[in-house]
mmCIF file of C-alpha atoms and ligand atoms in Angstrom:
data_model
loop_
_atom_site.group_PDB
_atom_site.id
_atom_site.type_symbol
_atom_site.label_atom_id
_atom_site.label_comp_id
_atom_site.label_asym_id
_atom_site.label_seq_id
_atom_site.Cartn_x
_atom_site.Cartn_y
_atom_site.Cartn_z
ATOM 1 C CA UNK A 1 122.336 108.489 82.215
ATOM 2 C CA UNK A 2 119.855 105.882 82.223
ATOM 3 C CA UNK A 3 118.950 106.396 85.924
ATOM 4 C CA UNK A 4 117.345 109.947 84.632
ATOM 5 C CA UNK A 5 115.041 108.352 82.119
ATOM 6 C CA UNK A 6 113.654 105.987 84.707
ATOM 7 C CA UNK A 7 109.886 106.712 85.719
ATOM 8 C CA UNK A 8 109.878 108.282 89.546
ATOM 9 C CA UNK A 9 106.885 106.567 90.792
ATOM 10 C CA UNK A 10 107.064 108.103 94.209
ATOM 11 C CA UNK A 11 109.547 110.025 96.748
ATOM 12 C CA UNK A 12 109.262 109.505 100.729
ATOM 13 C CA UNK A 13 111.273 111.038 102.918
ATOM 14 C CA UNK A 14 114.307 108.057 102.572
ATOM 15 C CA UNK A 15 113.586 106.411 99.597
ATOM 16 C CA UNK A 16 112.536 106.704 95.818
ATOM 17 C CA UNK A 17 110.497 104.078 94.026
ATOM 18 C CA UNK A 18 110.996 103.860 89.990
ATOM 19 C CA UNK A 19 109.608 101.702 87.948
ATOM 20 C CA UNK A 20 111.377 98.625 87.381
ATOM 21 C CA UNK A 21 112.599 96.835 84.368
ATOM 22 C CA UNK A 22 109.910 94.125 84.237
ATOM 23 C CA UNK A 23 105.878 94.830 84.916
ATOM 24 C CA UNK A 24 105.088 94.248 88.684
ATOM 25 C CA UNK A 25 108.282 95.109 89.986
ATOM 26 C CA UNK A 26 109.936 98.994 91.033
ATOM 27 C CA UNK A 27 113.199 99.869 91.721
ATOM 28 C CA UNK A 28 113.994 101.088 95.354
ATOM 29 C CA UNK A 29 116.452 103.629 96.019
ATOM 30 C CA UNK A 30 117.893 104.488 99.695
ATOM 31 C CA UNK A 31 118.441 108.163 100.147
ATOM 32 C CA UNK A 32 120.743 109.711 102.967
ATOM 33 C CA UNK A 33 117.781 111.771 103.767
ATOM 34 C CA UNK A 34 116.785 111.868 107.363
ATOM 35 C CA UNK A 35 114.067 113.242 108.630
ATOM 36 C CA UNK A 36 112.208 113.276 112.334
ATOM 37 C CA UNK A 37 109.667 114.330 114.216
ATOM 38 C CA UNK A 38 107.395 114.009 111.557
ATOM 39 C CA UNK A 39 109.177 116.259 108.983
ATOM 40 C CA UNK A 40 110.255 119.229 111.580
ATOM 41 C CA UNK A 41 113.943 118.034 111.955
ATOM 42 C CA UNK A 42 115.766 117.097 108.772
ATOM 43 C CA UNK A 43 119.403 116.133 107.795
ATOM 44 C CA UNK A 44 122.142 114.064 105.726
ATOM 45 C CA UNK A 45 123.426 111.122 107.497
ATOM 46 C CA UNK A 46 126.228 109.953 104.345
ATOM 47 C CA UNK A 47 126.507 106.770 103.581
ATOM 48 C CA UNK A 48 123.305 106.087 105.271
ATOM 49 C CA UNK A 49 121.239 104.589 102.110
ATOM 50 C CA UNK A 50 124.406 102.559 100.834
ATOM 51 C CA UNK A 51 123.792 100.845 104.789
ATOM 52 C CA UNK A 52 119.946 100.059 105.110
ATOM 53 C CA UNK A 53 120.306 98.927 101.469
ATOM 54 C CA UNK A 54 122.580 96.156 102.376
ATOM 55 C CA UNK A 55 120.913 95.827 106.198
ATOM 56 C CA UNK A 56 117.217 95.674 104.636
ATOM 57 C CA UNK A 57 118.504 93.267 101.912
ATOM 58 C CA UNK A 58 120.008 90.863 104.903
ATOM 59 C CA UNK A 59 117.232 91.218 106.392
ATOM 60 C CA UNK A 60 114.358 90.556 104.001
ATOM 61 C CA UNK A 61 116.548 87.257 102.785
ATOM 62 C CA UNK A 62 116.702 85.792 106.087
ATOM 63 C CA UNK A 63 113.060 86.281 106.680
ATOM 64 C CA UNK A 64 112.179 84.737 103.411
ATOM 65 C CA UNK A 65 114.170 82.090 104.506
ATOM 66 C CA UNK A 66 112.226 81.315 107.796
ATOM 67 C CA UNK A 67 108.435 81.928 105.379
ATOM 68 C CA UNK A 68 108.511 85.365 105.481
ATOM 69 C CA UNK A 69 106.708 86.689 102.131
ATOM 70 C CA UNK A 70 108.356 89.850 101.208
ATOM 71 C CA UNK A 71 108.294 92.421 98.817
ATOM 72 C CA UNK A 72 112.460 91.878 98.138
ATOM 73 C CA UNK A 73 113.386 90.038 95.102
ATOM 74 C CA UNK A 74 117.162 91.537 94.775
ATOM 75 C CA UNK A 75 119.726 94.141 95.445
ATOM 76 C CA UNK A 76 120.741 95.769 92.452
ATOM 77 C CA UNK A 77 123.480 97.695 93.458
ATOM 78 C CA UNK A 78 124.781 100.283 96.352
ATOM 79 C CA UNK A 79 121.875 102.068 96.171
ATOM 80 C CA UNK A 80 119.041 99.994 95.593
ATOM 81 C CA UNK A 81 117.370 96.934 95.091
ATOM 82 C CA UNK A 82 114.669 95.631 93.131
ATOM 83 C CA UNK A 83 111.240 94.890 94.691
ATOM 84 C CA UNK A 84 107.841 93.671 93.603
ATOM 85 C CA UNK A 85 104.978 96.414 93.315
ATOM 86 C CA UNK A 86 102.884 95.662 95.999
ATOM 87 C CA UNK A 87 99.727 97.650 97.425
ATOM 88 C CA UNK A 88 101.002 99.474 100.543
ATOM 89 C CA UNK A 89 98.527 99.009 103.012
ATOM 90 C CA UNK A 90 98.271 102.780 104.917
ATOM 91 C CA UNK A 91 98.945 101.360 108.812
ATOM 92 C CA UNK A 92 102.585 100.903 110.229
ATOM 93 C CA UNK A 93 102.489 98.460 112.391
ATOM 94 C CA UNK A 94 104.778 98.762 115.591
ATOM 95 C CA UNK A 95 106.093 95.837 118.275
ATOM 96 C CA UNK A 96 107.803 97.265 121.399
ATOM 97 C CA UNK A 97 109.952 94.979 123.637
ATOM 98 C CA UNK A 98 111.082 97.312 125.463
ATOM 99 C CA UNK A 99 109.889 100.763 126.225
ATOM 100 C CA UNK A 100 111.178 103.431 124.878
ATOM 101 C CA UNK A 101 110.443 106.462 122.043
ATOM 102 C CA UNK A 102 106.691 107.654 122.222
ATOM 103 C CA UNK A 103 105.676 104.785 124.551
ATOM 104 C CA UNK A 104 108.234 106.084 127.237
ATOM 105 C CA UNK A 105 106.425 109.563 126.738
ATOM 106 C CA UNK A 106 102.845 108.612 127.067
ATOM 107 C CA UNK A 107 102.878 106.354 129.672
ATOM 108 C CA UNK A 108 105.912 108.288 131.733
ATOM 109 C CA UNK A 109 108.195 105.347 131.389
ATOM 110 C CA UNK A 110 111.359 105.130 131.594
ATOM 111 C CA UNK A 111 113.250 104.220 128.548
ATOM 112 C CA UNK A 112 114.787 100.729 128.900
ATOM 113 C CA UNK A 113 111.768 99.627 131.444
ATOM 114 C CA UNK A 114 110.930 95.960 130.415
ATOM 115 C CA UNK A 115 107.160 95.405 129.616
ATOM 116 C CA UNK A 116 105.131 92.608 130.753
ATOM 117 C CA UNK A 117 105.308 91.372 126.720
ATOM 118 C CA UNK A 118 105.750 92.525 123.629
ATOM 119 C CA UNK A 119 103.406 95.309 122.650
ATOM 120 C CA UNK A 120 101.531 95.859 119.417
ATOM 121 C CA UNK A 121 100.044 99.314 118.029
ATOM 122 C CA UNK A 122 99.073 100.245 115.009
ATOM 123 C CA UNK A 123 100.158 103.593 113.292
ATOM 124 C CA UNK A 124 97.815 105.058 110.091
ATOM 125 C CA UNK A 125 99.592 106.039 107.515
ATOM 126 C CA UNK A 126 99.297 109.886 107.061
ATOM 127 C CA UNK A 127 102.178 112.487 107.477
ATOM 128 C CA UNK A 128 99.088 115.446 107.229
ATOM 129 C CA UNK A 129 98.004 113.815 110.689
ATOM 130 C CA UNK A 130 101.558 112.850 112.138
ATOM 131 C CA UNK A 131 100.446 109.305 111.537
ATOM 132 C CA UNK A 132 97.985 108.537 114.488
ATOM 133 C CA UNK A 133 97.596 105.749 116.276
ATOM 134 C CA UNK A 134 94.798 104.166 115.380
ATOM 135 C CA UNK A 135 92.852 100.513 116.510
ATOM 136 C CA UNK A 136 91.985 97.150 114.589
ATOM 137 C CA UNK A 137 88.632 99.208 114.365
ATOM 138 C CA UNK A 138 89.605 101.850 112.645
ATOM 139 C CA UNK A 139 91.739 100.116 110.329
ATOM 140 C CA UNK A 140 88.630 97.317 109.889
ATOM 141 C CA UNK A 141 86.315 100.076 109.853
ATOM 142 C CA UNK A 142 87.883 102.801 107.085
ATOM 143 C CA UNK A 143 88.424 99.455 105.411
ATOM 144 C CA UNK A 144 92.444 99.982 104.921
ATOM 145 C CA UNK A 145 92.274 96.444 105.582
ATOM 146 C CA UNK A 146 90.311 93.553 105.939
ATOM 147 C CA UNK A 147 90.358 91.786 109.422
ATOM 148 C CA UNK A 148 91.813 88.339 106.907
ATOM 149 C CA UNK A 149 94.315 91.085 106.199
ATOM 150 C CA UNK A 150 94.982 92.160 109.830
ATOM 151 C CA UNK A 151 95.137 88.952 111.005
ATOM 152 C CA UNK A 152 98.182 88.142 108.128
ATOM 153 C CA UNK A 153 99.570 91.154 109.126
ATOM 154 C CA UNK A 154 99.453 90.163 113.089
ATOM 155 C CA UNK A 155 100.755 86.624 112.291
ATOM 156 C CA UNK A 156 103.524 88.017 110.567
ATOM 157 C CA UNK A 157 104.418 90.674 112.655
ATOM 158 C CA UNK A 158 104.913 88.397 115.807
ATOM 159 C CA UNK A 159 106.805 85.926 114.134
ATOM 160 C CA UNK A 160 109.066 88.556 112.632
ATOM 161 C CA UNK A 161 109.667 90.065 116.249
ATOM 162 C CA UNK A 162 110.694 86.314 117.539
ATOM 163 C CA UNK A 163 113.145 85.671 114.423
ATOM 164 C CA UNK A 164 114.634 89.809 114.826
ATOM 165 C CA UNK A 165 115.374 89.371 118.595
ATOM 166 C CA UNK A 166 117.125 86.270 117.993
ATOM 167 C CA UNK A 167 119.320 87.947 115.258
ATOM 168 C CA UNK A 168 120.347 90.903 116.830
ATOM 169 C CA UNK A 169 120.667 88.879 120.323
ATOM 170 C CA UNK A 170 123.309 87.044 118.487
ATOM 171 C CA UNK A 171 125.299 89.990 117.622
ATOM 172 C CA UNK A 172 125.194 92.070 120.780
ATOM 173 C CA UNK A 173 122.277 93.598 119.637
ATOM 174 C CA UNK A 174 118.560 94.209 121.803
ATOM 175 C CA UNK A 175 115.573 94.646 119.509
ATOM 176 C CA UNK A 176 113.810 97.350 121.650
ATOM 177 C CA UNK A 177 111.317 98.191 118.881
ATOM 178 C CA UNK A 178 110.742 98.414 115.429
ATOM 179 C CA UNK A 179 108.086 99.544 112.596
ATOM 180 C CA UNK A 180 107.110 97.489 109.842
ATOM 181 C CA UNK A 181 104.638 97.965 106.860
ATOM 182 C CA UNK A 182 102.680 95.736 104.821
ATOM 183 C CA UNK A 183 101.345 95.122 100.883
ATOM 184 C CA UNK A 184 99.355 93.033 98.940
ATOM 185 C CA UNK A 185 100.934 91.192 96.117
ATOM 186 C CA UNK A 186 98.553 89.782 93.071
ATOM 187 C CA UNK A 187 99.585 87.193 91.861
ATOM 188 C CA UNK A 188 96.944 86.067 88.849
ATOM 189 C CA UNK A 189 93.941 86.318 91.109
ATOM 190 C CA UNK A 190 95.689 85.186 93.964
ATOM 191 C CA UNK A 191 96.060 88.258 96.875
ATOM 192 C CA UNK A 192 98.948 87.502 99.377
ATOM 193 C CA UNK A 193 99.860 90.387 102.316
ATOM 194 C CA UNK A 194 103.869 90.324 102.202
ATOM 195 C CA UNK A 195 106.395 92.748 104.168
ATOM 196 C CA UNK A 196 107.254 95.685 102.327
ATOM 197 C CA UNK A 197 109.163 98.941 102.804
ATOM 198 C CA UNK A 198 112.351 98.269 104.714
ATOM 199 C CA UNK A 199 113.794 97.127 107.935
ATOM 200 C CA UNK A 200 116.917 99.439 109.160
ATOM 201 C CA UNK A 201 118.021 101.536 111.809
ATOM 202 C CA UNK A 202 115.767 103.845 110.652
ATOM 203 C CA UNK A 203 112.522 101.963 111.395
ATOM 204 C CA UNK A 204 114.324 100.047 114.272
ATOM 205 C CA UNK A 205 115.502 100.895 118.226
ATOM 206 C CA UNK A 206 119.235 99.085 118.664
ATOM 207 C CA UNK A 207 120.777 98.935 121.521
ATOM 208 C CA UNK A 208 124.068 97.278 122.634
ATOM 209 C CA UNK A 209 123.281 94.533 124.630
ATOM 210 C CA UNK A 210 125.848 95.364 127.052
ATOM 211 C CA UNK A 211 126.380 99.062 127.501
ATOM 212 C CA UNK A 212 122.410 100.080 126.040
ATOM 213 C CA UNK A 213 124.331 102.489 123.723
ATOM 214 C CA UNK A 214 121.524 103.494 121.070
ATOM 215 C CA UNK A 215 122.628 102.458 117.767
ATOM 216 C CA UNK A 216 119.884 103.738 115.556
ATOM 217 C CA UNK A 217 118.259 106.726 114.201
ATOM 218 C CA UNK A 218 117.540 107.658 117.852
ATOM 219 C CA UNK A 219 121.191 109.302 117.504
ATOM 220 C CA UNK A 220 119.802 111.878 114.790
ATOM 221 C CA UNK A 221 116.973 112.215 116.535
ATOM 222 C CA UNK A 222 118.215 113.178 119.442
ATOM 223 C CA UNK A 223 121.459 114.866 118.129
ATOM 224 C CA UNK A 224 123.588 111.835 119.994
ATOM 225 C CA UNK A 225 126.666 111.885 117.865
ATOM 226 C CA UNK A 226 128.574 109.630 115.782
ATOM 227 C CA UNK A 227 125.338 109.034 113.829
ATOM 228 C CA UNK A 228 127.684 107.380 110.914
ATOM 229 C CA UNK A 229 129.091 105.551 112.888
ATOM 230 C CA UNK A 230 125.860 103.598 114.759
ATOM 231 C CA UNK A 231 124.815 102.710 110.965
ATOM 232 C CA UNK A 232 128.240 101.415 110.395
ATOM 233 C CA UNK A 233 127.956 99.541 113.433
ATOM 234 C CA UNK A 234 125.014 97.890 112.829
ATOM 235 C CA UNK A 235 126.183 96.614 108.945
ATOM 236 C CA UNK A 236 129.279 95.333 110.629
ATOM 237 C CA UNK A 237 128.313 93.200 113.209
ATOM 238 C CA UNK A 238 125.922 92.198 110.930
ATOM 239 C CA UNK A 239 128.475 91.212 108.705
ATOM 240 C CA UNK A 240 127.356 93.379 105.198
ATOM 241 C CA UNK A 241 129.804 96.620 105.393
ATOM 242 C CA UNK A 242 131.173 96.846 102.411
ATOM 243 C CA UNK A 243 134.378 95.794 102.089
ATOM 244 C CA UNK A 244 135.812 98.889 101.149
ATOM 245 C CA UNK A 245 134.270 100.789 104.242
ATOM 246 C CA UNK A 246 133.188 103.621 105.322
ATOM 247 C CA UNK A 247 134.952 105.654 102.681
ATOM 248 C CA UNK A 248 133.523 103.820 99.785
ATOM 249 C CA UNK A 249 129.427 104.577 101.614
ATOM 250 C CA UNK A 250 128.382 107.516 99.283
ATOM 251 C CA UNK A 251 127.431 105.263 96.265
ATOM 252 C CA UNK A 252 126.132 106.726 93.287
ATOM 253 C CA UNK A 253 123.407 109.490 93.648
ATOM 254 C CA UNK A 254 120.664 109.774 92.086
ATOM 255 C CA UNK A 255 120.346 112.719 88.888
ATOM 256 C CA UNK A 256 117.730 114.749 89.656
HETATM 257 P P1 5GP B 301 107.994 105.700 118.227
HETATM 258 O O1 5GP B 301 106.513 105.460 118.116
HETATM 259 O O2 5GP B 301 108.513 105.429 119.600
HETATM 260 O O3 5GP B 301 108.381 107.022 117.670
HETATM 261 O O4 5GP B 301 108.667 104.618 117.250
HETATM 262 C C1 5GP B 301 108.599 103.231 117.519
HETATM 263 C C2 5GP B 301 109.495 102.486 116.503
HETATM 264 O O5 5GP B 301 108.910 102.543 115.210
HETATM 265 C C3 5GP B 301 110.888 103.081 116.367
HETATM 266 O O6 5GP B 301 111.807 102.006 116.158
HETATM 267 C C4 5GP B 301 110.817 103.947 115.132
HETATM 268 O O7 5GP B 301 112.048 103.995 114.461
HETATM 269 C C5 5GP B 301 109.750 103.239 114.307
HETATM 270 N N1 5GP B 301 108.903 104.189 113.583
HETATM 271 C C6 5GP B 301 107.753 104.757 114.013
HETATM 272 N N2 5GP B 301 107.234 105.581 113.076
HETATM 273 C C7 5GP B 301 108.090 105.533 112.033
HETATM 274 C C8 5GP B 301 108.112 106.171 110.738
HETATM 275 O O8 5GP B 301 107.220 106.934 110.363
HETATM 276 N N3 5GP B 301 109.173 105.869 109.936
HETATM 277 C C9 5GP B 301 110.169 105.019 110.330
HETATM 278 N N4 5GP B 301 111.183 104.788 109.480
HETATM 279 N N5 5GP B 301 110.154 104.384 111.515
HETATM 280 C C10 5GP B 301 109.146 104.648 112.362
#
């Protein structure tokens, strides 16, 4: 199998980057690896990576189309897509809306309070820590980026929050909050920061507009229920199941 020659550049806990077929770009594969909890809970939701593959690829697309520079060039097939190899800056960057997760806990919140405006922390990058939260110092300081950098990163952030709630509004959907990380692409000598990683139910909070039923990794998490299913429900409304649904999710695997 060719898939078994392929360089394995890195494995997280979702995904596998190989390197792609032309210089500058990698090959992203979507596991149905879950984890939680940083590491401590861990589990198989199938069909899973066959879902934020197609959800991520909607996703990234309609952001490009709005200005967003991304890391996506093109899905490849069920499994993965191809991206360019960017320079993963080491700081997630999280907007709440609404609060919920870790914010509910530290400021004894009730999940589902509404906050006076969206809300934007900033995560480093380091499972050996349980990825911190750290400031714009920090991040300035340690020099993971440069405040040029931050302020790209900021820009984008917000508008990508604006364009998301709209989205998901429009299918039933509220955007309580969401993680997203950042690169830099070289381009000759040109540096641009783009998006990178993905956007799913795994690095988002869904919840039905109407009945706040969580529809997001919040169900594994948690041990909800019909964890499948939420994923499903998400690719549906946003209109990229695949045809053949749900019993056509597994996709090829990859050979280890
Ligand atoms: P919290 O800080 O409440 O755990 O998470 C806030 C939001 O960011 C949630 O939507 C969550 O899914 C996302 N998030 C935070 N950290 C991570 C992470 O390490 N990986 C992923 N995939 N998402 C994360």
């Amino acid at each position: 199998m060719q898939r078994s020659r392929r360089r394995r550049i890195y494995e997280g806990k979702a995904k596998i980057l190989f390197e792609g077929p032309e210089p500058g770009t990698l090959v992203q594969y979507f596991k149905d690896d879950a984890t939680a909890f940083n590491n401590q809970k861990k589990g198989i939701i199938t069909g899973k990576g066959v879902l934020n593959n197609r959800i991520s690829e909607f996703i990234m697309e309609r952001l490009m189309e709005i200005g967003v520079p991304t890391h996506f060039v093109r899905r490849l097939n069920m499994r993965e897509q191809l991206v360019r190899d960017v320079e993963i800056i080491p700081v997630e960057v999280i907007v709440r809306n609404v609060a919920a997760g870790n914010f509910s806990k530290r400021f004894k919140m009730e999940e589902g309070s509404p906050l006076p405006r969206s809300i934007v922390e900033f995560c480093y990058k380091n499972d050996d820590l349980g990825d911190p939260m750290v400031t714009e110092e920090h991040i300035t300081a340690f020099g993971w980026a440069a405040p040029e950098d931050l302020d790209d990163m900021l820009h984008l952030t917000l508008r990508t929050n604006d364009f998301l709630r709209g989205l998901f509004r429009a299918i039933g959907l509220k955007l309580v909050d969401f993680k997203l990380e950042f690169g830099r692409l070289w381009e000759n000598e040109e540096m641009r920061i783009v998006l990178a990683d993905e956007i799913s139910p795994d690095s988002c909070r869904l919840w039905d507009i109407k009945t706040d039923e969580k529809l997001d990794k919040d169900r594994f998490r948690h041990d909800l229920g019909k964890v499948e299913e939420a994923y499903q429900e998400v690719a549906r409304r946003l209109g990229v199941l695949p045809a053949a649904g749900p019993m056509d999710l597994e996709g090829p695997r990859t050979v280890q």
